[in-house]
Short mmCIF file of C-alpha atoms in Angstrom, two decimals:
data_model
loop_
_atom_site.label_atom_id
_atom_site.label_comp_id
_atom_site.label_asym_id
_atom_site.label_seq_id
_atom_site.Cartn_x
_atom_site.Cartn_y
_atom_site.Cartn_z
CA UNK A 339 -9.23 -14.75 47.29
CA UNK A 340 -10.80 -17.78 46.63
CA UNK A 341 -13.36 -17.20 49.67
CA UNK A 342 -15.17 -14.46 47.38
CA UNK A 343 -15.69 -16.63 44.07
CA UNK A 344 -19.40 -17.46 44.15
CA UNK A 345 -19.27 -21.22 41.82
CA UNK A 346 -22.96 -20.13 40.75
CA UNK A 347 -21.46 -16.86 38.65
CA UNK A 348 -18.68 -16.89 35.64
CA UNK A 349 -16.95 -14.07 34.09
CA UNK A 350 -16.68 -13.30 36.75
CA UNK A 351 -17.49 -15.90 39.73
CA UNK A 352 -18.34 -13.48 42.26
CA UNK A 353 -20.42 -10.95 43.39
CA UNK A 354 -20.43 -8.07 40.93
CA UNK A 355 -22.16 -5.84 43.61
CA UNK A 356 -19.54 -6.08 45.86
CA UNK A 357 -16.46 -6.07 43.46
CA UNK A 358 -15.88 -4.63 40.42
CA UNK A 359 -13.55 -6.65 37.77
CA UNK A 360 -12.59 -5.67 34.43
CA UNK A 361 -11.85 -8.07 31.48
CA UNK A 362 -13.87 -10.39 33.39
CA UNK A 363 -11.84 -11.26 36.27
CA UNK A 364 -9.31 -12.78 34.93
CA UNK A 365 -5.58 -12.97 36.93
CA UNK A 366 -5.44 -11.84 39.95
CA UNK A 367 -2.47 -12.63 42.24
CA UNK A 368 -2.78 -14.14 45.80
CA UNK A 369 -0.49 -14.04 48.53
CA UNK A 370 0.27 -17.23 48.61
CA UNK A 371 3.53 -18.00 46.96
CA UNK A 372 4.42 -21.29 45.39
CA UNK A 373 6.71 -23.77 47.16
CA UNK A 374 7.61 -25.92 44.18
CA UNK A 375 9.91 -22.67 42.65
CA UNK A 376 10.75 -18.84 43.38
CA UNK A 377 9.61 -17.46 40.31
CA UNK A 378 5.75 -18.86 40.31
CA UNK A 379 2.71 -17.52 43.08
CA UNK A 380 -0.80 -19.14 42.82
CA UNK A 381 -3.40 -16.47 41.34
CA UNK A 382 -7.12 -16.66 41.06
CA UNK A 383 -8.66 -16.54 37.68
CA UNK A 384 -12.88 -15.13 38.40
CA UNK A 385 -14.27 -15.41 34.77
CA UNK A 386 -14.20 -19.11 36.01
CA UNK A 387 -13.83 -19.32 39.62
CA UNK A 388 -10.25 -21.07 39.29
CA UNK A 389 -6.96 -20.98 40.75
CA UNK A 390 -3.24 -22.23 39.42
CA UNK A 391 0.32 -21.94 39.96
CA UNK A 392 1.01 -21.74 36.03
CA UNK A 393 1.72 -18.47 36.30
CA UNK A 394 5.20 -16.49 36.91
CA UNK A 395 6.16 -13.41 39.05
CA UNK A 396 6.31 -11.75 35.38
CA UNK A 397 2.96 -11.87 34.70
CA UNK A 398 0.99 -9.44 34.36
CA UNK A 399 -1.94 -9.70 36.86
CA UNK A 400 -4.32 -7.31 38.74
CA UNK A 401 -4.22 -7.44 42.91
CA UNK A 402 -7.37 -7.03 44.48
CA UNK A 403 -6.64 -6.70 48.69
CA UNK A 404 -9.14 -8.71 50.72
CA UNK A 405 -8.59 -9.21 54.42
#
């Protein structure tokens, strides 16, 4: 996900053309899970072009599917 936030843009840091986001892009899970514990994944946050682990698997985040 984090190949689509443009770091010129916030809320949200990408291309509003190509991608629509509501509430300004914020949490949006990647498939990337984190190694340091079961219950976290990273996620990508596009109102400011970020991305953490400080979130849990019971979170509530939007999936966007990129390939």
């Amino acid at each position: 996900l984090l190949s689509i936030v443009d770091a010129r843009r916030l809320s949200p840091a990408a291309e509003t053309k190509l991608f629509a986001f509501r509430d300004g892009g914020r949490g949006f899970w990647t498939s990337t899970s984190y190694v340091g514990g079961s219950e976290r994944a990273f996620s990508v946050d596009f109102a400011m072009g970020e991305s953490s682990n400080d979130g849990t698997v019971h979170d509530r985040h939007y999936a966007r599917c990129v390939r």
